[in-house]
XYZ file of C-alpha atoms in Angstrom:
450
model
C -14.190 -24.702 11.241
C -10.601 -23.575 10.648
C -11.324 -22.565 7.073
C -14.409 -20.569 8.048
C -12.486 -18.865 10.870
C -9.775 -17.935 8.393
C -12.395 -16.474 6.042
C -13.958 -14.376 8.786
C -10.629 -12.904 9.919
C -9.543 -12.317 6.319
C -12.838 -10.569 5.515
C -12.429 -8.262 8.522
C -8.915 -7.264 7.455
C -9.738 -6.928 3.766
C -12.854 -4.816 4.228
C -11.236 -2.761 6.988
C -8.153 -1.944 4.903
C -10.245 -1.249 1.828
C -12.405 1.242 3.750
C -9.254 2.822 5.190
C -7.659 3.259 1.770
C -10.693 4.665 0.015
C -11.356 6.898 3.038
C -15.011 5.863 3.047
C -15.861 6.899 6.604
C -13.819 9.339 8.683
C -15.286 7.956 11.900
C -14.252 4.435 10.871
C -10.639 5.343 10.225
C -9.553 5.105 13.863
C -10.758 1.513 14.004
C -8.765 0.399 10.979
C -5.586 2.505 11.026
C -3.805 -0.144 13.089
C -4.383 -2.673 10.308
C -1.978 -0.724 8.091
C 0.643 -0.448 10.807
C 0.867 -4.224 11.338
C 1.558 -4.944 7.658
C 5.032 -6.438 7.310
C 6.798 -3.934 5.031
C 5.345 -0.794 6.718
C 6.460 -2.216 10.082
C 9.908 -2.928 8.634
C 10.256 0.541 7.068
C 9.208 2.254 10.319
C 11.520 -0.055 12.286
C 8.620 -1.219 14.435
C 10.457 -4.184 15.902
C 7.566 -5.096 18.206
C 5.220 -5.712 15.279
C 7.912 -7.577 13.345
C 8.638 -9.767 16.377
C 4.924 -10.561 16.776
C 4.603 -11.483 13.092
C 7.690 -13.693 13.285
C 6.435 -15.372 16.456
C 2.970 -15.972 14.989
C 4.562 -17.527 11.889
C 6.820 -19.799 13.929
C 3.780 -21.022 15.845
C 0.973 -21.120 13.273
C 2.678 -20.911 9.863
C 1.977 -18.277 7.221
C -1.362 -17.135 8.601
C -0.286 -13.552 7.867
C -0.444 -14.263 4.129
C -3.951 -15.723 4.249
C -5.575 -13.528 6.924
C -3.769 -10.174 7.183
C -2.137 -9.305 3.842
C -4.759 -7.541 1.653
C -3.111 -8.605 -1.604
C -3.030 -12.221 -0.494
C -6.705 -12.114 0.487
C -7.564 -10.467 -2.829
C -5.951 -13.346 -4.708
C -8.063 -15.802 -2.720
C -11.180 -13.864 -3.733
C -10.195 -14.207 -7.377
C -10.631 -17.959 -7.007
C -14.393 -17.344 -6.914
C -14.148 -16.533 -10.635
C -12.633 -19.930 -11.434
C -13.696 -22.349 -8.727
C -13.179 -25.462 -10.834
C -9.566 -24.676 -11.636
C -7.419 -27.645 -10.623
C -3.843 -27.332 -9.416
C -1.090 -29.884 -9.092
C 2.019 -30.233 -6.981
C 5.176 -28.450 -8.127
C 8.505 -27.927 -6.477
C 8.163 -24.191 -7.040
C 10.853 -21.871 -8.279
C 13.220 -21.276 -5.353
C 15.818 -19.507 -7.500
C 13.248 -16.914 -8.559
C 11.847 -16.246 -5.093
C 15.254 -16.005 -3.456
C 16.434 -13.655 -6.199
C 13.525 -11.338 -5.416
C 14.280 -11.645 -1.703
C 17.937 -10.700 -2.223
C 16.859 -7.716 -4.329
C 14.378 -6.672 -1.640
C 17.007 -6.845 1.113
C 19.467 -4.898 -1.055
C 16.867 -2.180 -1.714
C 16.136 -1.977 2.020
C 19.818 -1.783 2.965
C 20.413 0.969 0.398
C 17.304 2.920 1.412
C 15.657 2.491 -1.999
C 12.049 2.447 -0.829
C 10.816 3.506 -4.279
C 12.030 0.171 -5.686
C 10.636 -1.817 -2.760
C 7.239 -0.341 -3.656
C 7.151 -2.355 -6.890
C 7.042 -5.712 -5.080
C 5.604 -4.866 -1.659
C 2.129 -6.506 -1.530
C 0.635 -3.899 0.819
C 1.758 -0.997 -1.373
C 0.560 -2.700 -4.556
C -2.907 -3.102 -3.055
C -2.934 0.499 -1.820
C -2.078 1.906 -5.238
C -5.046 0.141 -6.787
C -7.374 2.210 -4.622
C -5.745 5.443 -5.819
C -6.140 4.825 -9.554
C -7.701 7.805 -11.269
C -7.867 10.012 -8.167
C -5.857 13.001 -9.458
C -2.942 10.692 -10.279
C -0.757 10.926 -13.352
C -1.057 8.876 -16.530
C 2.190 6.939 -15.933
C 1.082 6.007 -12.415
C -2.296 4.804 -13.677
C -0.759 2.740 -16.486
C 1.747 0.999 -14.187
C -0.906 0.384 -11.539
C -3.424 -1.066 -13.992
C -0.778 -3.329 -15.556
C 0.096 -4.577 -12.067
C -3.591 -5.157 -11.337
C -4.005 -7.218 -14.506
C -0.883 -9.289 -13.782
C -1.996 -10.065 -10.234
C -5.486 -10.990 -11.465
C -4.063 -13.379 -14.068
C -1.744 -14.925 -11.478
C -4.536 -15.263 -8.937
C -7.141 -16.768 -11.274
C -4.959 -19.178 -13.232
C -1.931 -19.834 -11.012
C -3.280 -19.452 -7.469
C -0.726 -18.083 -5.014
C 2.119 -18.101 -7.535
C 2.887 -14.419 -6.905
C 3.036 -14.984 -3.144
C 5.450 -17.895 -3.443
C 7.646 -16.765 -6.310
C 7.811 -12.970 -6.199
C 6.605 -11.586 -2.876
C 9.610 -11.073 -0.535
C 7.316 -11.058 2.506
C 6.040 -14.504 1.574
C 9.592 -15.778 1.158
C 10.752 -14.397 4.523
C 7.751 -15.789 6.392
C 8.049 -19.031 4.442
C 11.529 -19.609 5.829
C 10.070 -19.350 9.337
C 6.926 -21.326 8.513
C 9.108 -24.240 7.498
C 9.742 -24.774 11.219
C 6.294 -23.788 12.524
C 4.907 -25.515 15.596
C 1.483 -26.099 14.032
C 1.364 -27.486 10.517
C -0.709 -29.345 7.948
C -0.298 -33.091 8.423
C -1.440 -35.934 6.133
C -2.284 -39.345 7.589
C -1.041 -41.795 4.970
C -3.125 -44.652 6.387
C -6.380 -42.742 5.868
C -5.481 -41.254 2.487
C -7.061 -43.074 -0.461
C -4.883 -41.362 -3.081
C -7.654 -39.278 -4.656
C -5.337 -36.219 -4.840
C -8.231 -33.802 -4.321
C -6.136 -31.947 -1.740
C -3.413 -31.250 -4.309
C -5.953 -30.158 -6.929
C -7.442 -27.641 -4.452
C -4.118 -26.303 -3.156
C -3.625 -22.849 -4.685
C -0.012 -22.899 -3.497
C 0.713 -26.180 -5.300
C 2.605 -27.289 -2.210
C 0.922 -30.639 -1.407
C 2.753 -33.719 -2.645
C -0.006 -36.394 -2.545
C 2.318 -39.214 -3.581
C 4.605 -38.692 -0.591
C 1.856 -37.350 1.720
C 3.876 -34.241 2.461
C 3.173 -30.511 2.561
C 5.806 -27.897 1.750
C 5.208 -25.629 4.754
C 7.545 -23.025 3.297
C 4.918 -22.311 0.620
C 1.740 -23.242 2.515
C -0.301 -20.170 3.525
C -2.527 -22.010 6.021
C -5.751 -21.481 4.068
C -7.065 -24.885 5.253
C -8.772 -25.608 1.904
C -7.132 -29.031 1.836
C -8.712 -29.946 5.176
C -12.130 -28.774 4.051
C -11.997 -30.819 0.848
C -10.587 -34.084 2.201
C -13.503 -36.552 2.469
C -11.357 -39.154 4.203
C -10.391 -36.973 7.160
C -6.751 -37.680 6.367
C -5.595 -34.064 6.687
C -5.520 -31.929 9.814
C -3.805 -28.920 11.323
C -1.939 -30.200 14.351
C 1.229 -29.862 16.358
C 4.397 -30.984 14.650
C 4.684 -34.772 14.855
C 1.088 -35.422 15.969
C -1.265 -37.638 14.028
C -4.115 -35.910 12.158
C -7.313 -35.555 14.167
C -10.746 -36.621 13.028
C -12.475 -34.120 10.712
C -14.854 -31.585 12.229
C -16.886 -29.167 10.183
C -16.293 -29.414 6.432
C -19.121 -27.106 5.332
C -18.513 -25.051 2.236
C -20.207 -21.822 3.241
C -18.889 -18.937 1.172
C -20.738 -15.989 2.700
C -17.520 -14.338 3.844
C -15.982 -14.741 0.408
C -19.049 -13.168 -1.170
C -18.832 -10.141 1.135
C -15.154 -9.802 0.327
C -15.846 -10.090 -3.386
C -18.360 -7.232 -3.202
C -15.755 -5.126 -1.434
C -13.092 -5.977 -4.011
C -15.433 -4.816 -6.771
C -14.532 -1.278 -5.683
C -11.031 -1.896 -7.044
C -12.357 -3.239 -10.322
C -14.710 -0.273 -10.721
C -11.843 2.142 -10.208
C -9.793 0.394 -12.891
C -12.705 0.422 -15.343
C -13.350 4.155 -14.874
C -9.738 5.263 -15.001
C -9.966 6.734 -18.516
C -12.419 9.386 -17.369
C -10.310 10.231 -14.342
C -7.130 10.478 -16.392
C -8.818 12.824 -18.851
C -9.804 15.084 -15.972
C -6.214 15.624 -14.818
C -4.339 15.694 -18.116
C -5.101 19.367 -18.667
C -3.551 20.479 -15.373
C 0.032 21.663 -15.176
C 2.501 21.560 -12.307
C 5.332 24.092 -11.922
C 8.782 22.618 -12.334
C 10.365 22.784 -8.879
C 14.068 22.590 -8.237
C 13.372 20.676 -5.017
C 10.216 18.555 -4.605
C 7.813 19.267 -1.762
C 7.188 16.731 0.981
C 4.558 17.001 3.738
C 5.314 18.309 7.196
C 6.424 15.321 9.232
C 8.604 13.957 6.437
C 11.550 15.816 8.023
C 13.724 15.589 4.913
C 13.847 14.281 1.359
C 16.250 11.566 2.479
C 14.034 10.299 5.287
C 10.989 10.325 3.037
C 12.627 8.564 0.094
C 14.001 5.851 2.385
C 10.661 5.067 3.994
C 7.853 5.796 1.521
C 6.613 2.603 -0.131
C 4.161 4.465 -2.386
C 1.087 2.797 -0.892
C -0.927 6.015 -1.575
C -2.752 5.867 1.778
C -1.893 9.516 2.449
C -3.014 10.437 -1.078
C -6.433 8.923 -0.498
C -6.806 10.717 2.834
C -5.644 14.177 1.729
C -8.817 16.334 1.750
C -7.166 19.107 -0.294
C -5.800 16.736 -2.990
C -2.276 18.150 -2.802
C -0.535 14.774 -2.470
C 0.207 12.997 -5.729
C 2.529 10.213 -6.929
C 5.779 11.378 -8.453
C 6.536 10.776 -12.128
C 10.305 11.157 -11.686
C 12.262 7.949 -12.290
C 14.257 8.261 -9.059
C 11.118 8.566 -6.939
C 8.478 7.052 -9.198
C 5.098 6.616 -7.442
C 6.413 8.002 -4.158
C 4.319 10.887 -2.921
C 5.058 14.572 -3.430
C 3.045 17.757 -3.019
C 1.474 19.700 -5.860
C -0.775 22.743 -5.603
C -2.748 22.827 -8.848
C -5.838 21.287 -7.182
C -5.588 22.864 -3.746
C -3.174 23.883 -1.016
C -2.069 22.354 2.281
C -4.605 23.387 4.918
C -2.943 24.573 8.145
C -5.716 22.824 10.093
C -5.033 19.385 8.598
C -2.410 16.812 9.604
C -4.198 13.784 8.137
C -1.242 12.406 6.173
C 0.963 12.273 9.266
C -1.711 10.347 11.143
C -2.239 7.585 8.567
C 1.293 6.933 7.261
C 2.306 3.449 8.495
C 5.957 3.462 7.403
C 7.454 6.499 9.137
C 7.894 8.386 5.868
C 5.630 11.043 7.410
C 6.067 11.143 11.172
C 2.999 11.854 13.341
C 2.869 15.570 14.174
C 0.402 17.901 15.864
C -1.152 20.885 14.107
C 1.048 23.173 16.171
C 4.159 21.322 15.034
C 2.980 21.354 11.441
C 2.417 25.115 11.401
C 5.884 25.645 12.828
C 7.492 23.526 10.082
C 8.809 25.097 6.900
C 8.598 22.495 4.136
C 9.521 25.085 1.521
C 9.193 28.764 0.747
C 7.403 30.901 -1.808
C 9.336 32.447 -4.685
C 7.789 35.440 -6.463
C 8.144 36.207 -10.173
C 6.884 39.803 -10.402
C 7.219 39.869 -14.200
C 4.325 37.407 -14.438
C 2.102 39.157 -11.873
C -1.170 40.371 -13.379
C -0.628 43.710 -11.632
C 2.005 44.386 -14.273
C -0.619 44.217 -16.997
C -3.482 45.810 -15.092
C -4.271 49.125 -13.530
C -6.038 47.287 -10.721
C -4.589 45.685 -7.636
C -4.900 41.886 -7.356
C -3.373 41.147 -3.948
C -4.792 37.612 -3.811
C -1.543 36.054 -2.585
C -1.237 38.553 0.252
C -4.862 37.989 1.205
C -4.734 34.185 1.478
C -1.304 33.727 3.130
C -1.987 32.217 6.585
C 1.493 33.077 7.841
C 1.440 36.738 6.830
C 4.629 36.189 4.863
C 3.510 38.061 1.715
C 3.107 41.778 1.224
C 2.648 43.846 -1.907
C 5.405 46.368 -2.593
C 5.800 48.969 -5.296
C 8.168 48.138 -8.116
C 8.384 50.269 -11.241
C 5.081 51.799 -10.323
C 3.346 48.429 -9.929
C 2.355 46.565 -6.755
C 4.012 43.129 -6.795
C 4.423 40.416 -4.132
C 7.383 40.329 -1.769
C 8.132 37.225 0.330
C 9.454 37.118 3.897
C 11.037 33.658 3.827
C 11.471 33.655 7.595
C 7.718 33.250 8.122
C 6.675 31.308 4.999
C 5.876 27.644 5.710
C 5.316 26.551 2.084
C 1.613 25.715 2.409
C 0.943 26.710 -1.207
C -2.090 28.922 -0.587
C -0.491 31.699 -2.603
C 0.473 29.463 -5.526
C -2.947 27.826 -5.745
C -4.816 31.137 -5.595
C -2.505 33.076 -7.925
C -4.562 34.404 -10.830
C -1.619 34.777 -13.192
C -1.852 32.631 -16.320
C -0.448 30.645 -18.023
C 2.568 30.992 -15.718
C 2.086 31.482 -11.991
C 3.640 34.600 -10.532
C 4.432 32.814 -7.289
C 5.394 29.182 -6.681
C 6.683 27.112 -3.764
C 10.168 25.648 -3.763
C 10.748 22.683 -1.445
C 13.464 22.263 1.172
C 15.696 19.196 1.255
C 15.581 19.400 5.054
C 12.528 20.870 6.732
C 13.092 23.839 9.019
C 11.389 25.173 12.105
C 9.990 28.704 11.882
């Protein structure tokens, strides 16, 4: 019963988060957005102490149920077991030096505000990036993401929850609490016949069958050991209580099958990435002195300290202006680019879905009063200089009325009123000048109010 309950809850979270990331149904988004906000690292980055306190409390009571029921990357690794059901594990003492080294690095990155480095080991962000592969993302992003996908798949199929217990800082933090959890896996030595099936089925390799002990610091409360013990020697009970008699040990896998079908979306994206990469390689982005961040980011500093590069905003941007950065200092963190579209003044989607506080929730009115950057005109590249006609496209599409055409050397060229420009990029995207745009948007380090 416990194992089937775990599967049902895990399936709900996995499918819900997957639908949220791939932006499958707009009407469904409101039902699943909260699932992203209760993920550990997003809650930590947004300083949502209520969520963190709830997760800590739940771990102290029930153990690492977060890792087996809520974390999408953890659930994905469980689904990989369907590819190698007969794989047998054995008890190991783990690699505490490795996992604590990653934890120390994680805490150092957090203290220094290096969210771009946290993104490399945050399980939620890793899962999110998989769903963004090939969707107008750069080649470097796709390569790193696919390599990560392959590594996690190898770990999950052949080594069980090795990533969760040796690399993942969230698993290590919750493991320290789970060590003292109120409810835990208990083994009744008098009922145990020494078959060691429990240890062979434990994907965390944390059951010591010889000593009849479970390392609760690494146990993710998947309850597979209970479901596979034919002697009824294992149960999930209060600390110090004797194991109860076994209840339902059925091996129904319908939830796992549903989850596997959902996870196939990730695999399909990875398989088709070559076509998607080819589609974006031919597009060029102007070199900006200051990168552009969405309204709600407030400043480059705030954004860089909170963005974990999960790509949720990228997947939900209807205009496709949000893309992962290729710069080393902000690699995979999101920035704005206007070669595929411009930032619609009637859209604040990114601010509504960001779970980390990198993009604060703002209204449309607040967005349209925020200057994320300003347009800079280069009249020498304007097609009016090489034509007797009058283009005027930039003036026509500017929603803020910040662009007018003025005469210069007998030609009509764009002039920018920076006081009214909000940096939406409509002018840059629609500029007909080629190969160099005659007008581009420069970002602001600190957003301004117009």
